[in-house]
Amino acid sequence: MAAYQLAQERLAAEFAARWAATLAAVEAREIAGSLAELEAAYVAAIRESAAVSRTLSVAFYRLVRALETGRVIGGPGYRPASSLGSLWADFNRATGKRTGTGPREPLPVDTRDPFPAADLAREARRAEETFRHQVADRIERHERERPARQGSAALDDAELVAWEKEFLESLKTGSSGAGGMLVQDGGRDAIHAALQDDPGALGYYRKTDASPCYFCALMASRGAVYKSRRTAAFGPHPHCHCQVVPIFSRRYQLPAENDAFARMWKRFGGGSLADWRTYYSTTTKTKT
């Protein structure tokens, strides 16, 4: 599980680095004239990384399912006579690390394909909308403020340079976080959808990163979310690295962090989301 989560986080980080390099190549005072090129680069980077995230998640789902049920599921990437050994090899290749191996005896096959085809039009729309909110709209507001900020100051005025630098850093942080969410959604959405169409799946639990926010900790505290609760959305957010971990047996074991969050929620005793945020922040700060 750790290798899978780290691989997904790495995809988001690689996207962020690629996008940061694109932004760094544009002067702040020229950025408004480069929106078309920036949008094309942003959308392309998200879609390419999301496709890799999806492939990684399919390999992860198929391996976890086989380990828990002793059967292999069909769909993209399936090869006849698949074994635990070949599934581990597929997963290792997708993560870029050798994390496990298994026997080579062919597994029984469930030929059903629960994985939805990538909705490329939807992915493009989401990326374009994110670019508009996180980049284009913010640049437009920035440009409206520029005349008042600049006044008669020279272009190399220290305060003006600092203002431009602060804006670009904020722009990079916001758009990288939102884009990284869409990158990992390529895999999260594939697993979430497959669970609903796989008769062998029971549901999933939320695996957080090392330092989850109050919202992710609350979602993880719920433990397993079963398929009968179809309205239970996963709810990722910008800079979120939580992953969907499918479960196929009642003998699953939650990570220790999920149990800790559940105990914390019980001690909290109820209240508003704002109250929980304060309680969580205070509790985790005290522990550190």
JSON list of N, CA and C in Angstrom, two decimals, residues 194-260:
[
{"chain": "A", "resi": 194, "resn": "ALA", "atom": "N", "xyz": [-14.91, 1.22, -10.30]},
{"chain": "A", "resi": 194, "resn": "ALA", "atom": "CA", "xyz": [-14.79, -0.24, -10.42]},
{"chain": "A", "resi": 194, "resn": "ALA", "atom": "C", "xyz": [-15.46, -0.95, -9.26]},
{"chain": "A", "resi": 195, "resn": "LEU", "atom": "N", "xyz": [-15.35, -0.38, -8.08]},
{"chain": "A", "resi": 195, "resn": "LEU", "atom": "CA", "xyz": [-15.96, -0.99, -6.90]},
{"chain": "A", "resi": 195, "resn": "LEU", "atom": "C", "xyz": [-17.46, -1.19, -7.08]},
{"chain": "A", "resi": 196, "resn": "GLN", "atom": "N", "xyz": [-18.10, -0.22, -7.73]},
{"chain": "A", "resi": 196, "resn": "GLN", "atom": "CA", "xyz": [-19.55, -0.30, -7.89]},
{"chain": "A", "resi": 196, "resn": "GLN", "atom": "C", "xyz": [-19.98, -1.37, -8.89]},
{"chain": "A", "resi": 197, "resn": "ASP", "atom": "N", "xyz": [-19.06, -1.74, -9.80]},
{"chain": "A", "resi": 197, "resn": "ASP", "atom": "CA", "xyz": [-19.42, -2.67, -10.87]},
{"chain": "A", "resi": 197, "resn": "ASP", "atom": "C", "xyz": [-18.75, -4.03, -10.72]},
{"chain": "A", "resi": 198, "resn": "ASP", "atom": "N", "xyz": [-18.10, -4.25, -9.59]},
{"chain": "A", "resi": 198, "resn": "ASP", "atom": "CA", "xyz": [-17.40, -5.51, -9.35]},
{"chain": "A", "resi": 198, "resn": "ASP", "atom": "C", "xyz": [-18.16, -6.29, -8.28]},
{"chain": "A", "resi": 199, "resn": "PRO", "atom": "N", "xyz": [-18.78, -7.42, -8.65]},
{"chain": "A", "resi": 199, "resn": "PRO", "atom": "CA", "xyz": [-19.54, -8.19, -7.66]},
{"chain": "A", "resi": 199, "resn": "PRO", "atom": "C", "xyz": [-18.68, -8.69, -6.50]},
{"chain": "A", "resi": 200, "resn": "GLY", "atom": "N", "xyz": [-17.37, -8.79, -6.72]},
{"chain": "A", "resi": 200, "resn": "GLY", "atom": "CA", "xyz": [-16.50, -9.29, -5.67]},
{"chain": "A", "resi": 200, "resn": "GLY", "atom": "C", "xyz": [-16.05, -8.23, -4.68]},
{"chain": "A", "resi": 201, "resn": "ALA", "atom": "N", "xyz": [-16.37, -6.98, -4.94]},
{"chain": "A", "resi": 201, "resn": "ALA", "atom": "CA", "xyz": [-15.90, -5.89, -4.08]},
{"chain": "A", "resi": 201, "resn": "ALA", "atom": "C", "xyz": [-16.93, -5.58, -3.00]},
{"chain": "A", "resi": 202, "resn": "LEU", "atom": "N", "xyz": [-16.45, -5.28, -1.79]},
{"chain": "A", "resi": 202, "resn": "LEU", "atom": "CA", "xyz": [-17.33, -4.89, -0.70]},
{"chain": "A", "resi": 202, "resn": "LEU", "atom": "C", "xyz": [-17.40, -3.39, -0.52]},
{"chain": "A", "resi": 203, "resn": "GLY", "atom": "N", "xyz": [-16.32, -2.70, -0.78]},
{"chain": "A", "resi": 203, "resn": "GLY", "atom": "CA", "xyz": [-16.27, -1.26, -0.59]},
{"chain": "A", "resi": 203, "resn": "GLY", "atom": "C", "xyz": [-14.84, -0.78, -0.55]},
{"chain": "A", "resi": 204, "resn": "TYR", "atom": "N", "xyz": [-14.57, 0.24, 0.25]},
{"chain": "A", "resi": 204, "resn": "TYR", "atom": "CA", "xyz": [-13.22, 0.79, 0.32]},
{"chain": "A", "resi": 204, "resn": "TYR", "atom": "C", "xyz": [-13.03, 1.51, 1.66]},
{"chain": "A", "resi": 205, "resn": "TYR", "atom": "N", "xyz": [-11.78, 1.83, 1.94]},
{"chain": "A", "resi": 205, "resn": "TYR", "atom": "CA", "xyz": [-11.50, 2.75, 3.03]},
{"chain": "A", "resi": 205, "resn": "TYR", "atom": "C", "xyz": [-10.54, 3.82, 2.53]},
{"chain": "A", "resi": 206, "resn": "ARG", "atom": "N", "xyz": [-10.47, 4.90, 3.26]},
{"chain": "A", "resi": 206, "resn": "ARG", "atom": "CA", "xyz": [-9.62, 6.03, 2.88]},
{"chain": "A", "resi": 206, "resn": "ARG", "atom": "C", "xyz": [-8.27, 5.91, 3.58]},
{"chain": "A", "resi": 207, "resn": "LYS", "atom": "N", "xyz": [-7.21, 5.86, 2.79]},
{"chain": "A", "resi": 207, "resn": "LYS", "atom": "CA", "xyz": [-5.85, 5.83, 3.34]},
{"chain": "A", "resi": 207, "resn": "LYS", "atom": "C", "xyz": [-5.27, 7.23, 3.20]},
{"chain": "A", "resi": 208, "resn": "THR", "atom": "N", "xyz": [-4.97, 7.88, 4.33]},
{"chain": "A", "resi": 208, "resn": "THR", "atom": "CA", "xyz": [-4.45, 9.24, 4.30]},
{"chain": "A", "resi": 208, "resn": "THR", "atom": "C", "xyz": [-2.94, 9.25, 4.12]},
{"chain": "A", "resi": 209, "resn": "ASP", "atom": "N", "xyz": [-2.41, 10.43, 3.83]},
{"chain": "A", "resi": 209, "resn": "ASP", "atom": "CA", "xyz": [-0.97, 10.58, 3.82]},
{"chain": "A", "resi": 209, "resn": "ASP", "atom": "C", "xyz": [-0.49, 10.78, 5.26]},
{"chain": "A", "resi": 210, "resn": "ALA", "atom": "N", "xyz": [0.78, 11.14, 5.43]},
{"chain": "A", "resi": 210, "resn": "ALA", "atom": "CA", "xyz": [1.36, 11.22, 6.77]},
{"chain": "A", "resi": 210, "resn": "ALA", "atom": "C", "xyz": [0.78, 12.35, 7.62]},
{"chain": "A", "resi": 211, "resn": "SER", "atom": "N", "xyz": [0.34, 13.43, 6.97]},
{"chain": "A", "resi": 211, "resn": "SER", "atom": "CA", "xyz": [-0.17, 14.59, 7.71]},
{"chain": "A", "resi": 211, "resn": "SER", "atom": "C", "xyz": [-1.49, 15.05, 7.11]},
{"chain": "A", "resi": 212, "resn": "PRO", "atom": "N", "xyz": [-2.56, 14.31, 7.31]},
{"chain": "A", "resi": 212, "resn": "PRO", "atom": "CA", "xyz": [-3.84, 14.67, 6.70]},
{"chain": "A", "resi": 212, "resn": "PRO", "atom": "C", "xyz": [-4.45, 15.90, 7.34]},
{"chain": "A", "resi": 213, "resn": "CYS", "atom": "N", "xyz": [-5.26, 16.60, 6.58]},
{"chain": "A", "resi": 213, "resn": "CYS", "atom": "CA", "xyz": [-6.00, 17.74, 7.12]},
{"chain": "A", "resi": 213, "resn": "CYS", "atom": "C", "xyz": [-7.18, 17.22, 7.95]},
{"chain": "A", "resi": 214, "resn": "TYR", "atom": "N", "xyz": [-7.85, 18.12, 8.62]},
{"chain": "A", "resi": 214, "resn": "TYR", "atom": "CA", "xyz": [-8.97, 17.75, 9.50]},
{"chain": "A", "resi": 214, "resn": "TYR", "atom": "C", "xyz": [-10.07, 17.02, 8.72]},
{"chain": "A", "resi": 215, "resn": "PHE", "atom": "N", "xyz": [-10.34, 17.45, 7.47]},
{"chain": "A", "resi": 215, "resn": "PHE", "atom": "CA", "xyz": [-11.40, 16.83, 6.69]},
{"chain": "A", "resi": 215, "resn": "PHE", "atom": "C", "xyz": [-11.04, 15.39, 6.34]},
{"chain": "A", "resi": 216, "resn": "CYS", "atom": "N", "xyz": [-9.81, 15.18, 5.87]},
{"chain": "A", "resi": 216, "resn": "CYS", "atom": "CA", "xyz": [-9.39, 13.83, 5.49]},
{"chain": "A", "resi": 216, "resn": "CYS", "atom": "C", "xyz": [-9.35, 12.91, 6.71]},
{"chain": "A", "resi": 217, "resn": "ALA", "atom": "N", "xyz": [-8.91, 13.45, 7.85]},
{"chain": "A", "resi": 217, "resn": "ALA", "atom": "CA", "xyz": [-8.90, 12.64, 9.07]},
{"chain": "A", "resi": 217, "resn": "ALA", "atom": "C", "xyz": [-10.33, 12.23, 9.45]},
{"chain": "A", "resi": 218, "resn": "LEU", "atom": "N", "xyz": [-11.27, 13.13, 9.28]},
{"chain": "A", "resi": 218, "resn": "LEU", "atom": "CA", "xyz": [-12.67, 12.83, 9.59]},
{"chain": "A", "resi": 218, "resn": "LEU", "atom": "C", "xyz": [-13.19, 11.75, 8.65]},
{"chain": "A", "resi": 219, "resn": "MET", "atom": "N", "xyz": [-12.90, 11.87, 7.35]},
{"chain": "A", "resi": 219, "resn": "MET", "atom": "CA", "xyz": [-13.35, 10.86, 6.39]},
{"chain": "A", "resi": 219, "resn": "MET", "atom": "C", "xyz": [-12.71, 9.51, 6.67]},
{"chain": "A", "resi": 220, "resn": "ALA", "atom": "N", "xyz": [-11.43, 9.52, 7.05]},
{"chain": "A", "resi": 220, "resn": "ALA", "atom": "CA", "xyz": [-10.75, 8.26, 7.35]},
{"chain": "A", "resi": 220, "resn": "ALA", "atom": "C", "xyz": [-11.30, 7.61, 8.61]},
{"chain": "A", "resi": 221, "resn": "SER", "atom": "N", "xyz": [-11.81, 8.42, 9.52]},
{"chain": "A", "resi": 221, "resn": "SER", "atom": "CA", "xyz": [-12.33, 7.89, 10.78]},
{"chain": "A", "resi": 221, "resn": "SER", "atom": "C", "xyz": [-13.58, 7.02, 10.56]},
{"chain": "A", "resi": 222, "resn": "ARG", "atom": "N", "xyz": [-14.23, 7.16, 9.40]},
{"chain": "A", "resi": 222, "resn": "ARG", "atom": "CA", "xyz": [-15.43, 6.36, 9.14]},
{"chain": "A", "resi": 222, "resn": "ARG", "atom": "C", "xyz": [-15.11, 4.90, 8.93]},
{"chain": "A", "resi": 223, "resn": "GLY", "atom": "N", "xyz": [-13.83, 4.60, 8.65]},
{"chain": "A", "resi": 223, "resn": "GLY", "atom": "CA", "xyz": [-13.47, 3.22, 8.37]},
{"chain": "A", "resi": 223, "resn": "GLY", "atom": "C", "xyz": [-13.92, 2.80, 6.99]},
{"chain": "A", "resi": 224, "resn": "ALA", "atom": "N", "xyz": [-14.46, 1.59, 6.89]},
{"chain": "A", "resi": 224, "resn": "ALA", "atom": "CA", "xyz": [-14.88, 1.07, 5.59]},
{"chain": "A", "resi": 224, "resn": "ALA", "atom": "C", "xyz": [-16.19, 1.72, 5.14]},
{"chain": "A", "resi": 225, "resn": "VAL", "atom": "N", "xyz": [-16.26, 2.01, 3.86]},
{"chain": "A", "resi": 225, "resn": "VAL", "atom": "CA", "xyz": [-17.48, 2.52, 3.24]},
{"chain": "A", "resi": 225, "resn": "VAL", "atom": "C", "xyz": [-17.97, 1.43, 2.29]},
{"chain": "A", "resi": 226, "resn": "TYR", "atom": "N", "xyz": [-19.12, 0.86, 2.61]},
{"chain": "A", "resi": 226, "resn": "TYR", "atom": "CA", "xyz": [-19.60, -0.29, 1.83]},
{"chain": "A", "resi": 226, "resn": "TYR", "atom": "C", "xyz": [-20.41, 0.16, 0.63]},
{"chain": "A", "resi": 227, "resn": "LYS", "atom": "N", "xyz": [-20.54, -0.77, -0.33]},
{"chain": "A", "resi": 227, "resn": "LYS", "atom": "CA", "xyz": [-21.17, -0.41, -1.60]},
{"chain": "A", "resi": 227, "resn": "LYS", "atom": "C", "xyz": [-22.63, -0.02, -1.47]},
{"chain": "A", "resi": 228, "resn": "SER", "atom": "N", "xyz": [-23.28, -0.44, -0.41]},
{"chain": "A", "resi": 228, "resn": "SER", "atom": "CA", "xyz": [-24.68, -0.07, -0.24]},
{"chain": "A", "resi": 228, "resn": "SER", "atom": "C", "xyz": [-24.83, 1.43, 0.01]},
{"chain": "A", "resi": 229, "resn": "ARG", "atom": "N", "xyz": [-23.73, 2.06, 0.44]},
{"chain": "A", "resi": 229, "resn": "ARG", "atom": "CA", "xyz": [-23.75, 3.50, 0.68]},
{"chain": "A", "resi": 229, "resn": "ARG", "atom": "C", "xyz": [-23.26, 4.22, -0.58]},
{"chain": "A", "resi": 230, "resn": "ARG", "atom": "N", "xyz": [-24.05, 4.15, -1.63]},
{"chain": "A", "resi": 230, "resn": "ARG", "atom": "CA", "xyz": [-23.63, 4.67, -2.93]},
{"chain": "A", "resi": 230, "resn": "ARG", "atom": "C", "xyz": [-23.46, 6.18, -2.93]},
{"chain": "A", "resi": 231, "resn": "THR", "atom": "N", "xyz": [-24.06, 6.86, -1.99]},
{"chain": "A", "resi": 231, "resn": "THR", "atom": "CA", "xyz": [-23.94, 8.32, -1.98]},
{"chain": "A", "resi": 231, "resn": "THR", "atom": "C", "xyz": [-22.66, 8.78, -1.29]},
{"chain": "A", "resi": 232, "resn": "ALA", "atom": "N", "xyz": [-21.89, 7.87, -0.74]},
{"chain": "A", "resi": 232, "resn": "ALA", "atom": "CA", "xyz": [-20.68, 8.25, -0.01]},
{"chain": "A", "resi": 232, "resn": "ALA", "atom": "C", "xyz": [-19.58, 8.61, -0.98]},
{"chain": "A", "resi": 233, "resn": "ALA", "atom": "N", "xyz": [-19.37, 9.89, -1.20]},
{"chain": "A", "resi": 233, "resn": "ALA", "atom": "CA", "xyz": [-18.34, 10.35, -2.12]},
{"chain": "A", "resi": 233, "resn": "ALA", "atom": "C", "xyz": [-16.98, 10.36, -1.43]},
{"chain": "A", "resi": 234, "resn": "PHE", "atom": "N", "xyz": [-15.93, 10.23, -2.21]},
{"chain": "A", "resi": 234, "resn": "PHE", "atom": "CA", "xyz": [-14.60, 10.18, -1.62]},
{"chain": "A", "resi": 234, "resn": "PHE", "atom": "C", "xyz": [-14.14, 11.56, -1.15]},
{"chain": "A", "resi": 235, "resn": "GLY", "atom": "N", "xyz": [-14.40, 12.58, -1.94]},
{"chain": "A", "resi": 235, "resn": "GLY", "atom": "CA", "xyz": [-14.14, 13.95, -1.50]},
{"chain": "A", "resi": 235, "resn": "GLY", "atom": "C", "xyz": [-12.69, 14.36, -1.38]},
{"chain": "A", "resi": 236, "resn": "PRO", "atom": "N", "xyz": [-11.87, 14.21, -2.44]},
{"chain": "A", "resi": 236, "resn": "PRO", "atom": "CA", "xyz": [-10.51, 14.74, -2.38]},
{"chain": "A", "resi": 236, "resn": "PRO", "atom": "C", "xyz": [-10.53, 16.27, -2.52]},
{"chain": "A", "resi": 237, "resn": "HIS", "atom": "N", "xyz": [-9.40, 16.89, -2.26]},
{"chain": "A", "resi": 237, "resn": "HIS", "atom": "CA", "xyz": [-9.30, 18.34, -2.39]},
{"chain": "A", "resi": 237, "resn": "HIS", "atom": "C", "xyz": [-7.89, 18.69, -2.86]},
{"chain": "A", "resi": 238, "resn": "PRO", "atom": "N", "xyz": [-7.63, 19.91, -3.26]},
{"chain": "A", "resi": 238, "resn": "PRO", "atom": "CA", "xyz": [-6.28, 20.28, -3.68]},
{"chain": "A", "resi": 238, "resn": "PRO", "atom": "C", "xyz": [-5.25, 19.96, -2.60]},
{"chain": "A", "resi": 239, "resn": "HIS", "atom": "N", "xyz": [-4.11, 19.44, -3.03]},
{"chain": "A", "resi": 239, "resn": "HIS", "atom": "CA", "xyz": [-3.01, 19.03, -2.15]},
{"chain": "A", "resi": 239, "resn": "HIS", "atom": "C", "xyz": [-3.36, 17.79, -1.32]},
{"chain": "A", "resi": 240, "resn": "CYS", "atom": "N", "xyz": [-4.45, 17.11, -1.65]},
{"chain": "A", "resi": 240, "resn": "CYS", "atom": "CA", "xyz": [-4.85, 15.89, -0.94]},
{"chain": "A", "resi": 240, "resn": "CYS", "atom": "C", "xyz": [-4.16, 14.69, -1.59]},
{"chain": "A", "resi": 241, "resn": "HIS", "atom": "N", "xyz": [-3.55, 13.83, -0.75]},
{"chain": "A", "resi": 241, "resn": "HIS", "atom": "CA", "xyz": [-2.90, 12.62, -1.27]},
{"chain": "A", "resi": 241, "resn": "HIS", "atom": "C", "xyz": [-3.56, 11.36, -0.73]},
{"chain": "A", "resi": 242, "resn": "CYS", "atom": "N", "xyz": [-4.78, 11.47, -0.22]},
{"chain": "A", "resi": 242, "resn": "CYS", "atom": "CA", "xyz": [-5.51, 10.29, 0.24]},
{"chain": "A", "resi": 242, "resn": "CYS", "atom": "C", "xyz": [-5.81, 9.38, -0.94]},
{"chain": "A", "resi": 243, "resn": "GLN", "atom": "N", "xyz": [-5.85, 8.08, -0.68]},
{"chain": "A", "resi": 243, "resn": "GLN", "atom": "CA", "xyz": [-6.13, 7.11, -1.74]},
{"chain": "A", "resi": 243, "resn": "GLN", "atom": "C", "xyz": [-7.29, 6.20, -1.37]},
{"chain": "A", "resi": 244, "resn": "VAL", "atom": "N", "xyz": [-7.95, 5.68, -2.41]},
{"chain": "A", "resi": 244, "resn": "VAL", "atom": "CA", "xyz": [-9.05, 4.73, -2.25]},
{"chain": "A", "resi": 244, "resn": "VAL", "atom": "C", "xyz": [-8.45, 3.32, -2.18]},
{"chain": "A", "resi": 245, "resn": "VAL", "atom": "N", "xyz": [-8.64, 2.63, -1.08]},
{"chain": "A", "resi": 245, "resn": "VAL", "atom": "CA", "xyz": [-8.14, 1.25, -0.95]},
{"chain": "A", "resi": 245, "resn": "VAL", "atom": "C", "xyz": [-9.33, 0.30, -0.97]},
{"chain": "A", "resi": 246, "resn": "PRO", "atom": "N", "xyz": [-9.45, -0.51, -2.02]},
{"chain": "A", "resi": 246, "resn": "PRO", "atom": "CA", "xyz": [-10.61, -1.42, -2.12]},
{"chain": "A", "resi": 246, "resn": "PRO", "atom": "C", "xyz": [-10.51, -2.57, -1.13]},
{"chain": "A", "resi": 247, "resn": "ILE", "atom": "N", "xyz": [-11.67, -3.06, -0.70]},
{"chain": "A", "resi": 247, "resn": "ILE", "atom": "CA", "xyz": [-11.70, -4.23, 0.17]},
{"chain": "A", "resi": 247, "resn": "ILE", "atom": "C", "xyz": [-12.62, -5.28, -0.45]},
{"chain": "A", "resi": 248, "resn": "PHE", "atom": "N", "xyz": [-12.20, -6.54, -0.31]},
{"chain": "A", "resi": 248, "resn": "PHE", "atom": "CA", "xyz": [-12.91, -7.65, -0.94]},
{"chain": "A", "resi": 248, "resn": "PHE", "atom": "C", "xyz": [-13.25, -8.75, 0.06]},
{"chain": "A", "resi": 249, "resn": "SER", "atom": "N", "xyz": [-12.93, -8.52, 1.33]},
{"chain": "A", "resi": 249, "resn": "SER", "atom": "CA", "xyz": [-13.17, -9.52, 2.36]},
{"chain": "A", "resi": 249, "resn": "SER", "atom": "C", "xyz": [-13.47, -8.82, 3.67]},
{"chain": "A", "resi": 250, "resn": "ARG", "atom": "N", "xyz": [-14.30, -9.45, 4.50]},
{"chain": "A", "resi": 250, "resn": "ARG", "atom": "CA", "xyz": [-14.61, -8.90, 5.82]},
{"chain": "A", "resi": 250, "resn": "ARG", "atom": "C", "xyz": [-13.40, -9.01, 6.76]},
{"chain": "A", "resi": 251, "resn": "ARG", "atom": "N", "xyz": [-12.36, -9.68, 6.30]},
{"chain": "A", "resi": 251, "resn": "ARG", "atom": "CA", "xyz": [-11.18, -9.85, 7.14]},
{"chain": "A", "resi": 251, "resn": "ARG", "atom": "C", "xyz": [-10.15, -8.74, 6.92]},
{"chain": "A", "resi": 252, "resn": "TYR", "atom": "N", "xyz": [-10.56, -7.65, 6.28]},
{"chain": "A", "resi": 252, "resn": "TYR", "atom": "CA", "xyz": [-9.62, -6.56, 6.03]},
{"chain": "A", "resi": 252, "resn": "TYR", "atom": "C", "xyz": [-9.18, -5.94, 7.35]},
{"chain": "A", "resi": 253, "resn": "GLN", "atom": "N", "xyz": [-8.05, -5.27, 7.32]},
{"chain": "A", "resi": 253, "resn": "GLN", "atom": "CA", "xyz": [-7.53, -4.59, 8.51]},
{"chain": "A", "resi": 253, "resn": "GLN", "atom": "C", "xyz": [-7.25, -3.14, 8.16]},
{"chain": "A", "resi": 254, "resn": "LEU", "atom": "N", "xyz": [-7.85, -2.23, 8.90]},
{"chain": "A", "resi": 254, "resn": "LEU", "atom": "CA", "xyz": [-7.64, -0.81, 8.66]},
{"chain": "A", "resi": 254, "resn": "LEU", "atom": "C", "xyz": [-6.25, -0.40, 9.14]},
{"chain": "A", "resi": 255, "resn": "PRO", "atom": "N", "xyz": [-5.66, 0.61, 8.51]},
{"chain": "A", "resi": 255, "resn": "PRO", "atom": "CA", "xyz": [-4.38, 1.14, 9.01]},
{"chain": "A", "resi": 255, "resn": "PRO", "atom": "C", "xyz": [-4.57, 1.69, 10.43]},
{"chain": "A", "resi": 256, "resn": "ALA", "atom": "N", "xyz": [-3.51, 1.72, 11.18]},
{"chain": "A", "resi": 256, "resn": "ALA", "atom": "CA", "xyz": [-3.57, 2.20, 12.56]},
{"chain": "A", "resi": 256, "resn": "ALA", "atom": "C", "xyz": [-4.06, 3.64, 12.63]},
{"chain": "A", "resi": 257, "resn": "GLU", "atom": "N", "xyz": [-3.70, 4.45, 11.61]},
{"chain": "A", "resi": 257, "resn": "GLU", "atom": "CA", "xyz": [-4.13, 5.86, 11.63]},
{"chain": "A", "resi": 257, "resn": "GLU", "atom": "C", "xyz": [-5.65, 5.97, 11.57]},
{"chain": "A", "resi": 258, "resn": "ASN", "atom": "N", "xyz": [-6.31, 5.13, 10.77]},
{"chain": "A", "resi": 258, "resn": "ASN", "atom": "CA", "xyz": [-7.76, 5.20, 10.69]},
{"chain": "A", "resi": 258, "resn": "ASN", "atom": "C", "xyz": [-8.41, 4.92, 12.03]},
{"chain": "A", "resi": 259, "resn": "ASP", "atom": "N", "xyz": [-7.89, 3.92, 12.73]},
{"chain": "A", "resi": 259, "resn": "ASP", "atom": "CA", "xyz": [-8.41, 3.61, 14.07]},
{"chain": "A", "resi": 259, "resn": "ASP", "atom": "C", "xyz": [-8.16, 4.77, 15.03]},
{"chain": "A", "resi": 260, "resn": "ALA", "atom": "N", "xyz": [-6.99, 5.40, 14.89]},
{"chain": "A", "resi": 260, "resn": "ALA", "atom": "CA", "xyz": [-6.68, 6.54, 15.77]},
{"chain": "A", "resi": 260, "resn": "ALA", "atom": "C", "xyz": [-7.63, 7.70, 15.51]}
]
